mmCIF file of C-alpha atoms in Angstrom:
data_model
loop_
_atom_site.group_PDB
_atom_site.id
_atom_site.type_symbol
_atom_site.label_atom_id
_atom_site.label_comp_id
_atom_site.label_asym_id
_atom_site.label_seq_id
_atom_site.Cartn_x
_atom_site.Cartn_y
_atom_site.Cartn_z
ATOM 1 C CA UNK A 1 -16.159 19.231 -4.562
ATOM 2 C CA UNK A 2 -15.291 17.824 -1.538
ATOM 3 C CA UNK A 3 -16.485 15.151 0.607
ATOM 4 C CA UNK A 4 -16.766 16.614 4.226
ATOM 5 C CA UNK A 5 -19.269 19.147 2.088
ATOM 6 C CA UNK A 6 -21.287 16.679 0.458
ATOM 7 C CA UNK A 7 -22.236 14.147 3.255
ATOM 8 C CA UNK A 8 -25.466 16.573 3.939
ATOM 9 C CA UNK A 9 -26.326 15.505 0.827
ATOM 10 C CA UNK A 10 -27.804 11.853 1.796
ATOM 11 C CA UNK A 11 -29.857 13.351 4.360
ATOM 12 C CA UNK A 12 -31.128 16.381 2.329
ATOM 13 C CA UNK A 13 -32.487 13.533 0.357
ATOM 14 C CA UNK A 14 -33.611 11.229 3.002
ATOM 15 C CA UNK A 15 -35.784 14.358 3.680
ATOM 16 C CA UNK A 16 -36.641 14.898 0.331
ATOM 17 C CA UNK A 17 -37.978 11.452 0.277
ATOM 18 C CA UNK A 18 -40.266 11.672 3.515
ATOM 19 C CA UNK A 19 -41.794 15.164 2.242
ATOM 20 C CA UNK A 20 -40.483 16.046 -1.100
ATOM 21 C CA UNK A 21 -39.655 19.480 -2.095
ATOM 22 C CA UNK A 22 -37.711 20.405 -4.546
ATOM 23 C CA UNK A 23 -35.598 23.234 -2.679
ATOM 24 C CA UNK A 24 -34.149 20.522 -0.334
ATOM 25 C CA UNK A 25 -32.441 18.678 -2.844
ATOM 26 C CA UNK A 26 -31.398 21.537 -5.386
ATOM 27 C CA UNK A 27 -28.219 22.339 -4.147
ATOM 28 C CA UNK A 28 -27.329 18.522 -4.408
ATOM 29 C CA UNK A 29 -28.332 18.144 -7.628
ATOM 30 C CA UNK A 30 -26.585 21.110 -8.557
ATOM 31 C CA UNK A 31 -23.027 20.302 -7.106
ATOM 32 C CA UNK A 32 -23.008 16.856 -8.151
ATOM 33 C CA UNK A 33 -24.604 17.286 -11.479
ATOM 34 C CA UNK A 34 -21.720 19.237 -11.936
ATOM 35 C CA UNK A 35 -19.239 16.670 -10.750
ATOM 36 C CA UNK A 36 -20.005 14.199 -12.850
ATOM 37 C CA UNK A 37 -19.673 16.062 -15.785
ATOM 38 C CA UNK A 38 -16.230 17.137 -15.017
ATOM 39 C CA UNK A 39 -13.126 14.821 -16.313
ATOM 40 C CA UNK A 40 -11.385 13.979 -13.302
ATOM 41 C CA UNK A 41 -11.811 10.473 -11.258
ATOM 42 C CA UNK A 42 -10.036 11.507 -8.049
ATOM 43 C CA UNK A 43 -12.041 12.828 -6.121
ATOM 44 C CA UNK A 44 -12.346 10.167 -3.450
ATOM 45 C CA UNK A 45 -8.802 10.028 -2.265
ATOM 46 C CA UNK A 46 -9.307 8.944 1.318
ATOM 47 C CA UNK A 47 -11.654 6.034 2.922
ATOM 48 C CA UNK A 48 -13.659 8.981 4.902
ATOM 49 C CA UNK A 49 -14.961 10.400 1.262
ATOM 50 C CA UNK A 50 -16.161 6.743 0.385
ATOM 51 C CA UNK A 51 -18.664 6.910 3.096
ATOM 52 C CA UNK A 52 -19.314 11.049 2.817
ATOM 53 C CA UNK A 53 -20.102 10.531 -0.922
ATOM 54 C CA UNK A 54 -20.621 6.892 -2.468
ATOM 55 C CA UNK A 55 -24.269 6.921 -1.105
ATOM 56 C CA UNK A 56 -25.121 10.211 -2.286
ATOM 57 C CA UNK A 57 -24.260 8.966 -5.897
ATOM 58 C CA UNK A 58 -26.712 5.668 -5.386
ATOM 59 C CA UNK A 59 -29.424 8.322 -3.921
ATOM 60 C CA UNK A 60 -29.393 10.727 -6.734
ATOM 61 C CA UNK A 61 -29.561 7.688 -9.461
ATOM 62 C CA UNK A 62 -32.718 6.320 -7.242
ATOM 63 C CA UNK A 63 -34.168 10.315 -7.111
ATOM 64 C CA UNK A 64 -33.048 11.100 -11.006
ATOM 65 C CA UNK A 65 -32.939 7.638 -12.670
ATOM 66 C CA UNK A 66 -29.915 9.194 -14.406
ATOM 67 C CA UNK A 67 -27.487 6.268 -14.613
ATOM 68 C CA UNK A 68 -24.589 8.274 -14.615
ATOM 69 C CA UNK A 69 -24.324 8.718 -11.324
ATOM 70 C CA UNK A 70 -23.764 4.960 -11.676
ATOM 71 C CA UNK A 71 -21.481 5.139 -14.029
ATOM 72 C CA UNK A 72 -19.312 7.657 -12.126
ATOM 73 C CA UNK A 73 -19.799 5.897 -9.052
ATOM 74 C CA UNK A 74 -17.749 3.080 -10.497
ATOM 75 C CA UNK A 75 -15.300 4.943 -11.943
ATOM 76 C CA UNK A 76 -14.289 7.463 -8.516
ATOM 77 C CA UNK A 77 -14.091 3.608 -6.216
ATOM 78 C CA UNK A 78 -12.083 2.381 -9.141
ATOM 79 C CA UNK A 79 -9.579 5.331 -8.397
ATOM 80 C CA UNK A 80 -9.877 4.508 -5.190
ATOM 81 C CA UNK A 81 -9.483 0.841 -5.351
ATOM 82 C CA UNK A 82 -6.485 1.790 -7.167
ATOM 83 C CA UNK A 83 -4.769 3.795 -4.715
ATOM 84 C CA UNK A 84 -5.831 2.101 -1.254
ATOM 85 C CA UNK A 85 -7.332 -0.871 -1.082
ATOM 86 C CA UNK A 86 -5.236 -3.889 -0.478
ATOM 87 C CA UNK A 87 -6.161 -6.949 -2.602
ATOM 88 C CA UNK A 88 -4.470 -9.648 0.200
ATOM 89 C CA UNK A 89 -5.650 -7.973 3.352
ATOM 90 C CA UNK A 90 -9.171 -7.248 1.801
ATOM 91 C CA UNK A 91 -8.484 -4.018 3.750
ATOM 92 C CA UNK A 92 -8.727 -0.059 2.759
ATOM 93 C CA UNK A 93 -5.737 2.107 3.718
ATOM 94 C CA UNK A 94 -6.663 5.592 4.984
ATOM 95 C CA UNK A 95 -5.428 6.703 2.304
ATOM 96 C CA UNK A 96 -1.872 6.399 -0.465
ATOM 97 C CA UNK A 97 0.401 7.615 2.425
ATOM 98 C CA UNK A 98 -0.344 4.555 4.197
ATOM 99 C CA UNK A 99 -0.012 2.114 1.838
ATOM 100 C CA UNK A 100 2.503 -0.632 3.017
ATOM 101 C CA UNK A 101 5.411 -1.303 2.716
ATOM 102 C CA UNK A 102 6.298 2.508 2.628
ATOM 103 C CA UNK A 103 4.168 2.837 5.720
ATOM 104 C CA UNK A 104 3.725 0.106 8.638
ATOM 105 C CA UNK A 105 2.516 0.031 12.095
ATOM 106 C CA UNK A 106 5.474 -0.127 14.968
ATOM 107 C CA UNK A 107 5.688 -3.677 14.558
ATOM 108 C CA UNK A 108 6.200 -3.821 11.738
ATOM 109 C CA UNK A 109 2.607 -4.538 10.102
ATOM 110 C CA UNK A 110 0.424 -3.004 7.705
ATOM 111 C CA UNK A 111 -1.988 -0.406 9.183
ATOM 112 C CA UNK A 112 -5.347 -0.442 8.553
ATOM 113 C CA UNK A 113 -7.183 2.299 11.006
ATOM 114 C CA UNK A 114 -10.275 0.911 11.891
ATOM 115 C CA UNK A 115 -12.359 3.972 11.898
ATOM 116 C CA UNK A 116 -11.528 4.489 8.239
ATOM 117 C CA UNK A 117 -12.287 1.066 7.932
ATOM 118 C CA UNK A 118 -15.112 1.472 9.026
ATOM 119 C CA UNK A 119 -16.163 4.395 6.776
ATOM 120 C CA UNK A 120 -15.552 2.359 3.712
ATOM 121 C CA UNK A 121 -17.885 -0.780 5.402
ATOM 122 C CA UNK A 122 -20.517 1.079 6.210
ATOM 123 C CA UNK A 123 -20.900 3.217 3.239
ATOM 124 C CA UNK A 124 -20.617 0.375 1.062
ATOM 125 C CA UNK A 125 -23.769 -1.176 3.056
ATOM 126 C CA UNK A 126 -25.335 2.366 1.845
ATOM 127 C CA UNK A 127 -24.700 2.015 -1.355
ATOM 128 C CA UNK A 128 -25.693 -1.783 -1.590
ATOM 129 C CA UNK A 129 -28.954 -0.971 -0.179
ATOM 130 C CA UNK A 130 -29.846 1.774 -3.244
ATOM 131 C CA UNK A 131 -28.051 0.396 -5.840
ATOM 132 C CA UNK A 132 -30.302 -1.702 -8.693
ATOM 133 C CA UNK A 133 -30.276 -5.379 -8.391
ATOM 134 C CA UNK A 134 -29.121 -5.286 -11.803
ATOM 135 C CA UNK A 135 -26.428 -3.204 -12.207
ATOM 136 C CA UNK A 136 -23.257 -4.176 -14.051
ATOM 137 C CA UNK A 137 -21.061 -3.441 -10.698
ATOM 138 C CA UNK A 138 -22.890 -4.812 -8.038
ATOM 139 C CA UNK A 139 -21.348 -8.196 -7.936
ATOM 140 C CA UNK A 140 -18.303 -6.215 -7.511
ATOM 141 C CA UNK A 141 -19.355 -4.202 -4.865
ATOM 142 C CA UNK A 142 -20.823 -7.619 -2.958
ATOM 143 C CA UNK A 143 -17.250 -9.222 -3.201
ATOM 144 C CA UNK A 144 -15.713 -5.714 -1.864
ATOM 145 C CA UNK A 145 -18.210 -5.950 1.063
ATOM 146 C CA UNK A 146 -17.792 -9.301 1.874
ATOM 147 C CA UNK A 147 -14.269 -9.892 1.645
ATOM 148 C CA UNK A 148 -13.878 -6.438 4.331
ATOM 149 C CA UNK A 149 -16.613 -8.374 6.184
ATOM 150 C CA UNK A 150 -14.188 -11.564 6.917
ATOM 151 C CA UNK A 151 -11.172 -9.254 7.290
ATOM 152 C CA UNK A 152 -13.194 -7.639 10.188
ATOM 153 C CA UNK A 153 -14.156 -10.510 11.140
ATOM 154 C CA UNK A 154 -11.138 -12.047 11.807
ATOM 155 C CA UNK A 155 -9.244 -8.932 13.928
ATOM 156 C CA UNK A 156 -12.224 -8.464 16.254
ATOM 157 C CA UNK A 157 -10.384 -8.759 19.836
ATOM 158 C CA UNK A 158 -11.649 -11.128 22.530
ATOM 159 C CA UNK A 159 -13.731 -8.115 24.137
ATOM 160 C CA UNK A 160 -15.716 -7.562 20.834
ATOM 161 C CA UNK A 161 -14.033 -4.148 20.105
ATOM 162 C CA UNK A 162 -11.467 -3.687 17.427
ATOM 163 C CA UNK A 163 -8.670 -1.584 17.721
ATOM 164 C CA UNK A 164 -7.345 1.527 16.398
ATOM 165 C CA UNK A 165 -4.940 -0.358 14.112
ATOM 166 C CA UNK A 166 -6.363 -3.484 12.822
ATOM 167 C CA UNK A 167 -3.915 -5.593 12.019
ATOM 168 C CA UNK A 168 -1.503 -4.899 14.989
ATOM 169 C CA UNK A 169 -3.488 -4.579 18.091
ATOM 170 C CA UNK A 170 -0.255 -3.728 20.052
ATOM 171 C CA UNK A 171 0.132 -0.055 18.139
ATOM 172 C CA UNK A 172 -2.665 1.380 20.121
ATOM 173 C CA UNK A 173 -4.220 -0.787 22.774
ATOM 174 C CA UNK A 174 -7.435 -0.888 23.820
ATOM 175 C CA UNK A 175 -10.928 -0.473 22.603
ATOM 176 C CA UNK A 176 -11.797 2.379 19.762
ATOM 177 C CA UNK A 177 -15.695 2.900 19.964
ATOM 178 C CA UNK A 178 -16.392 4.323 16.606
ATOM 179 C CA UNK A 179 -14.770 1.889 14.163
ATOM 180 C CA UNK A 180 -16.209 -0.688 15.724
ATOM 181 C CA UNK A 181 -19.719 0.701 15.768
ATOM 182 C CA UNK A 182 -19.280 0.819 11.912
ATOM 183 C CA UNK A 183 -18.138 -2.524 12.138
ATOM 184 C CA UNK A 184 -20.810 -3.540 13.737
ATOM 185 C CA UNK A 185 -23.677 -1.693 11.511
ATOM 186 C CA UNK A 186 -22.138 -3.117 8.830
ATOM 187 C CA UNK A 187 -22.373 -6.621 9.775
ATOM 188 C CA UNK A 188 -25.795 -6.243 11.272
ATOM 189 C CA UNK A 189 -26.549 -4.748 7.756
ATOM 190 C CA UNK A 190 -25.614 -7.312 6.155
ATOM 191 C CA UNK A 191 -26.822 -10.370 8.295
ATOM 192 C CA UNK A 192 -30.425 -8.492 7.843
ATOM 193 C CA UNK A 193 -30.088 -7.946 3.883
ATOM 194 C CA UNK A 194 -29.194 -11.645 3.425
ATOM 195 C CA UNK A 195 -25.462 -10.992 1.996
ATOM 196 C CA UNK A 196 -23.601 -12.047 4.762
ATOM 197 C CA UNK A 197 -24.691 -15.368 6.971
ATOM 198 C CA UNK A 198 -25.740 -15.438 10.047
ATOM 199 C CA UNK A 199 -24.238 -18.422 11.409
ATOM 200 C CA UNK A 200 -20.724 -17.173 10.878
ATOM 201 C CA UNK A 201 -21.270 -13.363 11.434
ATOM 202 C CA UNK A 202 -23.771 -12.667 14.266
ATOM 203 C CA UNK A 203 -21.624 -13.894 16.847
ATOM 204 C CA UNK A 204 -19.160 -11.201 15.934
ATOM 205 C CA UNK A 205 -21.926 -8.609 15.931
ATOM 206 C CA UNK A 206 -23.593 -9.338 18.821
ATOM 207 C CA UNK A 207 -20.024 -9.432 20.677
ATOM 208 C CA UNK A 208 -19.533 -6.287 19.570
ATOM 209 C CA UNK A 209 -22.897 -4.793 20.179
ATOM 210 C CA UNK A 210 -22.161 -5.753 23.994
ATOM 211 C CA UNK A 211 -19.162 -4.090 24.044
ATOM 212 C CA UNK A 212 -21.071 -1.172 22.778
ATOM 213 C CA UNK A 213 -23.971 -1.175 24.953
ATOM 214 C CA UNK A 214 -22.240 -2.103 27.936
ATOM 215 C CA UNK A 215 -18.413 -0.677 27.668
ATOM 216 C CA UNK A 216 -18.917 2.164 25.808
ATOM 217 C CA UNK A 217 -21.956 3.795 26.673
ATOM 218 C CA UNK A 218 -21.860 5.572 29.676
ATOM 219 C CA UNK A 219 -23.674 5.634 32.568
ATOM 220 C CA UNK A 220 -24.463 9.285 32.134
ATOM 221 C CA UNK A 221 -25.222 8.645 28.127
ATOM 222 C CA UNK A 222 -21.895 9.641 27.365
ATOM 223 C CA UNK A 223 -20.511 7.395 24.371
ATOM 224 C CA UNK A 224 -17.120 7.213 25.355
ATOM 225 C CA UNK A 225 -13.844 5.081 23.823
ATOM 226 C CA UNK A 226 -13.738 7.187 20.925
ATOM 227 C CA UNK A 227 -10.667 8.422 18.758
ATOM 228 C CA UNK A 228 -10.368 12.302 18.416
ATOM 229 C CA UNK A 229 -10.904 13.726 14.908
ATOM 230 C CA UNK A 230 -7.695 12.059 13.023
ATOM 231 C CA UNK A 231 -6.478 9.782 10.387
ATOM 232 C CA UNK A 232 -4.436 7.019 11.892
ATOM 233 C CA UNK A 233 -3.778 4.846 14.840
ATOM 234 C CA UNK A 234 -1.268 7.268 16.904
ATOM 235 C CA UNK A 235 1.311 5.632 19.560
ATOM 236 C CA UNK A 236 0.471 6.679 23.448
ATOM 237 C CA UNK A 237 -2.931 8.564 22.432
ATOM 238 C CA UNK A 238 -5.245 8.308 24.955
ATOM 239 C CA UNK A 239 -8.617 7.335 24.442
ATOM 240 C CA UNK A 240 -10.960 6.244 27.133
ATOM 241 C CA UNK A 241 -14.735 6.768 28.766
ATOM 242 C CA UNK A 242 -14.127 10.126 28.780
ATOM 243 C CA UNK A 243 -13.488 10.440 25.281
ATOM 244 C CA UNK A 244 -16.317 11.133 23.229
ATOM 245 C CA UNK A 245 -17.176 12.732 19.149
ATOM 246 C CA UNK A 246 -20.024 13.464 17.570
ATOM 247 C CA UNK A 247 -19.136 11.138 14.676
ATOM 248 C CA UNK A 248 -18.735 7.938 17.159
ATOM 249 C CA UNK A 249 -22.505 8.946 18.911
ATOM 250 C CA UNK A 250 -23.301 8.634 15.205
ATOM 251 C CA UNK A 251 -21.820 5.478 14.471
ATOM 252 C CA UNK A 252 -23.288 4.020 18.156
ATOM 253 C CA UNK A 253 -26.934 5.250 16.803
ATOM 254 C CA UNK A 254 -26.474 3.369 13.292
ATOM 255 C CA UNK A 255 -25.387 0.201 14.950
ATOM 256 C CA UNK A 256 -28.330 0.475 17.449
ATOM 257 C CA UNK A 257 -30.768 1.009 14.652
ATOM 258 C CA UNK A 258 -29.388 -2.086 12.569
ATOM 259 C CA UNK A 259 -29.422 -4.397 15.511
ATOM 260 C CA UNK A 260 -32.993 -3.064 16.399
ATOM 261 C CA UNK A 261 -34.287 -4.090 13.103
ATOM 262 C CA UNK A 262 -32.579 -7.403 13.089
ATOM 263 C CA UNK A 263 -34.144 -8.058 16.291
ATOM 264 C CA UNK A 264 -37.574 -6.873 15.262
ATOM 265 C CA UNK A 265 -37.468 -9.658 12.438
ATOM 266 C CA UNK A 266 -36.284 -12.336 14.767
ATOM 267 C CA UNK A 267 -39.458 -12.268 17.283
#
């Protein structure tokens, strides 16, 4: 019951849902079905599992029309929210070992990595997407979104990238390509779903989207700037064109696709 095992699950179902069959989707139904009837809340203990498994959650309630997936939804980002998330920043820590003050950046500052940031952003655009107009929580999960929209917002550097540690771009200089390709899905997500205005966040995203298309991606197709597998902003690590991750070309593809569409409506 663990998040890096349960990400598959969205796009077992985004399969599902282009030509259903039942076997593609058993095994998720199965494992979660399962998880939901267990007891515990914790299982979403670090901002990576909020994007692995939050969606999966609003996907099975769409497939099933059980609301407890709903219900359980609520209660796992509650635990989370409890443990991470920090109410004056309108920021997620990684996870409780980096909550400040018992953790801060070398200067001193709180830090907020931006890839795991960026996990919680985007998955909360997932979730906003599937989840009923009328559900009890979803004003809740707006003000979430938004409020991380404006924090972003406001600690994008000059170049349109954001660094490694949000708050204190002196930690780790320099651009990190797959936080701020989240970043930027999520905004573009947003600006085309009519939560987020235009005026004051497509500047950012289209900044950003520059820095992607023309910093980042390579000449040989190589998406490069991005932070090895990890879980913080680390002193002296190097990251640079040559630096490249599977999860980052991912992130790169999602913005791409989001900026796409909101370009497609704007003829």
């Amino acid at each position: 019951l663990f998040g890096d095992w349960q990400i598959c699950f969205q796009t077992y179902i985004d399969l599902y849902n282009i030509q259903p069959d039942e076997h593609k989707i058993a095994r998720a139904k199965e494992v979660m079905g399962y998880q939901i009837n267990t007891d515990k809340n914790d299982y979403w203990w670090w901002a990576d599992g909020l994007y692995m498994v939050m969606p999966v959650m609003t996907k099975l309630y769409k497939l099933t029309g059980d609301k407890k997936y709903l219900e359980k939804l609520h209660e796992y980002l509650s635990y989370s929210n409890s443990i991470m998330y920090d109410k004056q920043a309108k920021l997620y820590y990684r996870d409780a070992k980096y909550v400040y003050p018992k953790h801060k950046s070398s200067n001193g500052r709180k830090d907020f990595w931006a890839r795991g940031d960026g996990w919680v952003f985007a998955g909360l655009a997932k979730v906003l997407k599937d989840l009923p107009r009328n559900d009890p929580h979803r004003k809740e999960y707006v003000n979430i979104y938004k409020g991380l929209a404006t924090a972003i917002l406001n600690s994008q550097q000059k170049d349109g990238y954001w660094t490694r540690s949000m708050l204190d771009p002196q930690h780790a200089p320099g651009p990190e390509t797959s936080g701020t390709a989240f970043f930027t899905y999520g905004l573009l997500w947003g600006i085309n779903n009519g939560i987020l205005k235009e005026k004051q966040f497509l500047p950012s995203a289209k900044l950003a989207w520059n820095y992607l298309s023309q910093t980042a991606l390579q000449k040989d197709g190589r998406v490069g700037f991005v932070q090895p597998i990890g879980e913080k902003a680390i002193q002296g690590q190097i990251v640079d064109a040559n630096s490249t991750s599977n999860f980052g070309v991912g992130a790169f593809l999602l913005a791409g696709c989001e900026y796409y569409r909101f370009l497609t409506k704007h003829k």
